[in-house]
């Protein structure tokens, strides 16, 4: 049986040892809102593997990069926001795929005829000619691309 990374199973002393910090530092980070461990019925803190990874990141940003706690809080907030946005984008992509499958439009495309009518064709299918004498007309406003005012396009 595998324990998920989000499962809060570590008491503060074990979490502090795994993160390479003093337990009092973990309490301070909890008060500042940098890490929010789960609480037991007796108000004891329980940390998950994700919490410990976050603590290690805080330590790296603080010690190696020289970032203060306010900067670290902003970085963590932005990372959390990015993770939520990515999850939302994945959900929306899956929803679009489900809707396309349900509508059966995954293999259909739309084309426009020369008269402006829109019709559906299968993907990979070439549109057939509609009416004899219908042709593509290119509109060029007066004065654009002409060599002389009296010249006509052939």
PDB file of C-alpha atoms in Angstrom:
ATOM      1  CA  UNK A   1       0.000   0.000   0.000  1.00  0.00           C
ATOM      2  CA  UNK A   2       1.328   3.423  -1.010  1.00  0.00           C
ATOM      3  CA  UNK A   3       0.892   6.517   1.128  1.00  0.00           C
ATOM      4  CA  UNK A   4       0.021   9.594  -0.945  1.00  0.00           C
ATOM      5  CA  UNK A   5       2.373  12.595  -0.782  1.00  0.00           C
ATOM      6  CA  UNK A   6      -0.474  14.714   0.556  1.00  0.00           C
ATOM      7  CA  UNK A   7      -1.104  12.435   3.557  1.00  0.00           C
ATOM      8  CA  UNK A   8      -0.218  14.241   6.797  1.00  0.00           C
ATOM      9  CA  UNK A   9       1.694  11.564   8.689  1.00  0.00           C
ATOM     10  CA  UNK A  10       4.806  13.224  10.164  1.00  0.00           C
ATOM     11  CA  UNK A  11       4.882  14.786  13.630  1.00  0.00           C
ATOM     12  CA  UNK A  12       6.737  18.075  13.949  1.00  0.00           C
ATOM     13  CA  UNK A  13       9.982  16.569  15.239  1.00  0.00           C
ATOM     14  CA  UNK A  14      10.233  14.116  12.333  1.00  0.00           C
ATOM     15  CA  UNK A  15       9.230  16.765   9.791  1.00  0.00           C
ATOM     16  CA  UNK A  16      11.847  19.160  11.173  1.00  0.00           C
ATOM     17  CA  UNK A  17      14.526  16.498  10.935  1.00  0.00           C
ATOM     18  CA  UNK A  18      13.528  15.558   7.376  1.00  0.00           C
ATOM     19  CA  UNK A  19      13.504  19.235   6.325  1.00  0.00           C
ATOM     20  CA  UNK A  20      16.792  19.955   8.106  1.00  0.00           C
ATOM     21  CA  UNK A  21      15.268  22.602  10.385  1.00  0.00           C
ATOM     22  CA  UNK A  22      14.538  23.203  14.036  1.00  0.00           C
ATOM     23  CA  UNK A  23      10.952  22.431  15.139  1.00  0.00           C
ATOM     24  CA  UNK A  24      10.571  26.049  16.314  1.00  0.00           C
ATOM     25  CA  UNK A  25      11.241  27.199  12.722  1.00  0.00           C
ATOM     26  CA  UNK A  26       8.371  25.008  11.523  1.00  0.00           C
ATOM     27  CA  UNK A  27       6.095  26.576  14.138  1.00  0.00           C
ATOM     28  CA  UNK A  28       7.108  30.048  12.980  1.00  0.00           C
ATOM     29  CA  UNK A  29       6.493  29.173   9.322  1.00  0.00           C
ATOM     30  CA  UNK A  30       3.071  27.848  10.335  1.00  0.00           C
ATOM     31  CA  UNK A  31       2.265  31.142  12.125  1.00  0.00           C
ATOM     32  CA  UNK A  32       3.407  33.103   9.043  1.00  0.00           C
ATOM     33  CA  UNK A  33       1.290  30.902   6.736  1.00  0.00           C
ATOM     34  CA  UNK A  34       4.227  29.644   4.661  1.00  0.00           C
ATOM     35  CA  UNK A  35       3.325  26.031   5.478  1.00  0.00           C
ATOM     36  CA  UNK A  36      -0.034  24.929   6.821  1.00  0.00           C
ATOM     37  CA  UNK A  37       0.143  21.462   8.363  1.00  0.00           C
ATOM     38  CA  UNK A  38      -2.986  19.537   9.234  1.00  0.00           C
ATOM     39  CA  UNK A  39      -4.053  19.427  12.878  1.00  0.00           C
ATOM     40  CA  UNK A  40      -5.004  16.479  15.029  1.00  0.00           C
ATOM     41  CA  UNK A  41      -7.898  16.545  17.495  1.00  0.00           C
ATOM     42  CA  UNK A  42      -5.411  17.569  20.202  1.00  0.00           C
ATOM     43  CA  UNK A  43      -4.144  20.471  17.987  1.00  0.00           C
ATOM     44  CA  UNK A  44      -0.852  18.708  17.191  1.00  0.00           C
ATOM     45  CA  UNK A  45       0.690  19.437  13.805  1.00  0.00           C
ATOM     46  CA  UNK A  46       0.968  16.703  11.160  1.00  0.00           C
ATOM     47  CA  UNK A  47       3.089  17.294   8.071  1.00  0.00           C
ATOM     48  CA  UNK A  48       2.885  15.577   4.685  1.00  0.00           C
ATOM     49  CA  UNK A  49       5.671  14.812   2.220  1.00  0.00           C
ATOM     50  CA  UNK A  50       4.445  17.803   0.179  1.00  0.00           C
ATOM     51  CA  UNK A  51       4.802  20.018   3.266  1.00  0.00           C
ATOM     52  CA  UNK A  52       8.356  18.793   3.807  1.00  0.00           C
ATOM     53  CA  UNK A  53       9.254  19.493   0.160  1.00  0.00           C
ATOM     54  CA  UNK A  54       7.803  22.990   0.603  1.00  0.00           C
ATOM     55  CA  UNK A  55       9.892  23.479   3.764  1.00  0.00           C
ATOM     56  CA  UNK A  56      13.013  22.436   1.875  1.00  0.00           C
ATOM     57  CA  UNK A  57      12.173  24.938  -0.883  1.00  0.00           C
ATOM     58  CA  UNK A  58      11.715  27.693   1.716  1.00  0.00           C
ATOM     59  CA  UNK A  59      15.084  26.825   3.217  1.00  0.00           C
ATOM     60  CA  UNK A  60      16.771  26.859  -0.200  1.00  0.00           C
ATOM     61  CA  UNK A  61      15.235  30.211  -1.149  1.00  0.00           C
ATOM     62  CA  UNK A  62      16.185  31.709   2.197  1.00  0.00           C
ATOM     63  CA  UNK A  63      19.710  30.369   2.617  1.00  0.00           C
ATOM     64  CA  UNK A  64      20.973  29.849  -0.939  1.00  0.00           C
ATOM     65  CA  UNK A  65      19.156  32.679  -2.735  1.00  0.00           C
ATOM     66  CA  UNK A  66      19.031  35.189   0.130  1.00  0.00           C
ATOM     67  CA  UNK A  67      15.305  35.884  -0.261  1.00  0.00           C
ATOM     68  CA  UNK A  68      13.458  37.223   2.788  1.00  0.00           C
ATOM     69  CA  UNK A  69      10.298  35.603   4.148  1.00  0.00           C
ATOM     70  CA  UNK A  70       7.983  38.160   2.514  1.00  0.00           C
ATOM     71  CA  UNK A  71       9.549  37.389  -0.877  1.00  0.00           C
ATOM     72  CA  UNK A  72       9.309  33.672  -0.225  1.00  0.00           C
ATOM     73  CA  UNK A  73       5.618  34.047   0.654  1.00  0.00           C
ATOM     74  CA  UNK A  74       5.011  35.852  -2.667  1.00  0.00           C
ATOM     75  CA  UNK A  75       6.916  33.175  -4.631  1.00  0.00           C
ATOM     76  CA  UNK A  76       4.946  30.383  -2.944  1.00  0.00           C
ATOM     77  CA  UNK A  77       1.634  32.178  -3.540  1.00  0.00           C
ATOM     78  CA  UNK A  78       2.474  32.561  -7.238  1.00  0.00           C
ATOM     79  CA  UNK A  79       3.489  28.892  -7.489  1.00  0.00           C
ATOM     80  CA  UNK A  80       0.220  27.848  -5.856  1.00  0.00           C
ATOM     81  CA  UNK A  81      -1.744  30.091  -8.213  1.00  0.00           C
ATOM     82  CA  UNK A  82       0.106  28.645 -11.221  1.00  0.00           C
ATOM     83  CA  UNK A  83      -0.626  25.086 -10.070  1.00  0.00           C
ATOM     84  CA  UNK A  84      -4.340  25.909  -9.703  1.00  0.00           C
ATOM     85  CA  UNK A  85      -4.393  27.545 -13.142  1.00  0.00           C
ATOM     86  CA  UNK A  86      -2.715  24.543 -14.771  1.00  0.00           C
ATOM     87  CA  UNK A  87      -5.172  22.178 -13.090  1.00  0.00           C
ATOM     88  CA  UNK A  88      -8.077  24.317 -14.324  1.00  0.00           C
ATOM     89  CA  UNK A  89      -6.661  24.324 -17.867  1.00  0.00           C
ATOM     90  CA  UNK A  90      -6.367  20.510 -17.777  1.00  0.00           C
ATOM     91  CA  UNK A  91      -9.969  20.250 -16.580  1.00  0.00           C
ATOM     92  CA  UNK A  92     -11.171  22.538 -19.358  1.00  0.00           C
ATOM     93  CA  UNK A  93      -9.212  20.613 -22.017  1.00  0.00           C
ATOM     94  CA  UNK A  94     -10.781  17.365 -20.828  1.00  0.00           C
ATOM     95  CA  UNK A  95     -14.209  18.973 -20.869  1.00  0.00           C
ATOM     96  CA  UNK A  96     -13.698  20.168 -24.456  1.00  0.00           C
ATOM     97  CA  UNK A  97     -12.576  16.668 -25.507  1.00  0.00           C
ATOM     98  CA  UNK A  98     -15.664  15.122 -23.881  1.00  0.00           C
ATOM     99  CA  UNK A  99     -17.932  17.643 -25.574  1.00  0.00           C
ATOM    100  CA  UNK A 100     -16.318  17.016 -28.975  1.00  0.00           C
ATOM    101  CA  UNK A 101     -16.737  13.276 -28.562  1.00  0.00           C
ATOM    102  CA  UNK A 102     -20.349  13.702 -27.515  1.00  0.00           C
ATOM    103  CA  UNK A 103     -21.128  16.012 -30.425  1.00  0.00           C
ATOM    104  CA  UNK A 104     -19.202  13.919 -32.928  1.00  0.00           C
ATOM    105  CA  UNK A 105     -17.442  16.994 -34.283  1.00  0.00           C
ATOM    106  CA  UNK A 106     -13.938  15.691 -33.723  1.00  0.00           C
ATOM    107  CA  UNK A 107     -13.656  14.498 -37.328  1.00  0.00           C
ATOM    108  CA  UNK A 108     -15.600  17.291 -39.022  1.00  0.00           C
ATOM    109  CA  UNK A 109     -14.443  20.640 -40.306  1.00  0.00           C
ATOM    110  CA  UNK A 110     -16.313  23.511 -41.875  1.00  0.00           C
ATOM    111  CA  UNK A 111     -15.681  25.190 -45.205  1.00  0.00           C
ATOM    112  CA  UNK A 112     -17.078  28.294 -46.821  1.00  0.00           C
ATOM    113  CA  UNK A 113     -18.299  28.409 -50.382  1.00  0.00           C
ATOM    114  CA  UNK A 114     -17.694  31.292 -52.775  1.00  0.00           C
ATOM    115  CA  UNK A 115     -21.231  32.519 -52.273  1.00  0.00           C
ATOM    116  CA  UNK A 116     -20.652  32.701 -48.508  1.00  0.00           C
ATOM    117  CA  UNK A 117     -22.504  29.541 -47.535  1.00  0.00           C
ATOM    118  CA  UNK A 118     -20.897  27.393 -44.821  1.00  0.00           C
ATOM    119  CA  UNK A 119     -20.987  23.610 -44.982  1.00  0.00           C
ATOM    120  CA  UNK A 120     -19.551  20.692 -43.043  1.00  0.00           C
ATOM    121  CA  UNK A 121     -17.094  18.211 -44.555  1.00  0.00           C
ATOM    122  CA  UNK A 122     -15.134  15.298 -43.166  1.00  0.00           C
ATOM    123  CA  UNK A 123     -11.534  15.913 -42.141  1.00  0.00           C
ATOM    124  CA  UNK A 124      -9.253  15.156 -45.092  1.00  0.00           C
ATOM    125  CA  UNK A 125     -12.109  15.474 -47.609  1.00  0.00           C
ATOM    126  CA  UNK A 126     -11.711  18.043 -50.366  1.00  0.00           C
ATOM    127  CA  UNK A 127     -14.632  20.369 -50.887  1.00  0.00           C
ATOM    128  CA  UNK A 128     -16.388  19.728 -54.185  1.00  0.00           C
ATOM    129  CA  UNK A 129     -17.116  22.461 -56.668  1.00  0.00           C
ATOM    130  CA  UNK A 130     -20.453  24.020 -56.071  1.00  0.00           C
ATOM    131  CA  UNK A 131     -21.941  25.842 -59.023  1.00  0.00           C
ATOM    132  CA  UNK A 132     -20.440  26.190 -62.485  1.00  0.00           C
ATOM    133  CA  UNK A 133     -19.072  29.640 -63.061  1.00  0.00           C
ATOM    134  CA  UNK A 134     -18.503  30.357 -59.386  1.00  0.00           C
ATOM    135  CA  UNK A 135     -15.003  31.570 -58.840  1.00  0.00           C
ATOM    136  CA  UNK A 136     -12.896  33.179 -56.195  1.00  0.00           C
ATOM    137  CA  UNK A 137     -12.999  36.942 -56.532  1.00  0.00           C
ATOM    138  CA  UNK A 138     -10.156  38.977 -55.069  1.00  0.00           C
ATOM    139  CA  UNK A 139     -11.133  42.456 -54.003  1.00  0.00           C
ATOM    140  CA  UNK A 140      -8.506  45.147 -54.178  1.00  0.00           C
ATOM    141  CA  UNK A 141      -9.571  48.666 -53.255  1.00  0.00           C
ATOM    142  CA  UNK A 142      -8.778  51.458 -55.708  1.00  0.00           C
ATOM    143  CA  UNK A 143      -5.204  52.667 -55.622  1.00  0.00           C
ATOM    144  CA  UNK A 144      -3.692  49.676 -53.828  1.00  0.00           C
ATOM    145  CA  UNK A 145      -1.137  47.657 -55.694  1.00  0.00           C
ATOM    146  CA  UNK A 146      -1.785  49.306 -59.056  1.00  0.00           C
ATOM    147  CA  UNK A 147       1.009  50.562 -61.210  1.00  0.00           C
ATOM    148  CA  UNK A 148      -1.042  53.297 -62.844  1.00  0.00           C
ATOM    149  CA  UNK A 149      -4.524  54.716 -62.140  1.00  0.00           C
ATOM    150  CA  UNK A 150      -5.976  53.497 -65.433  1.00  0.00           C
ATOM    151  CA  UNK A 151      -4.533  49.969 -65.325  1.00  0.00           C
ATOM    152  CA  UNK A 152      -6.833  46.991 -64.843  1.00  0.00           C
ATOM    153  CA  UNK A 153      -6.036  43.629 -63.281  1.00  0.00           C
ATOM    154  CA  UNK A 154      -6.082  40.782 -65.700  1.00  0.00           C
TER     155      UNK A 154
END
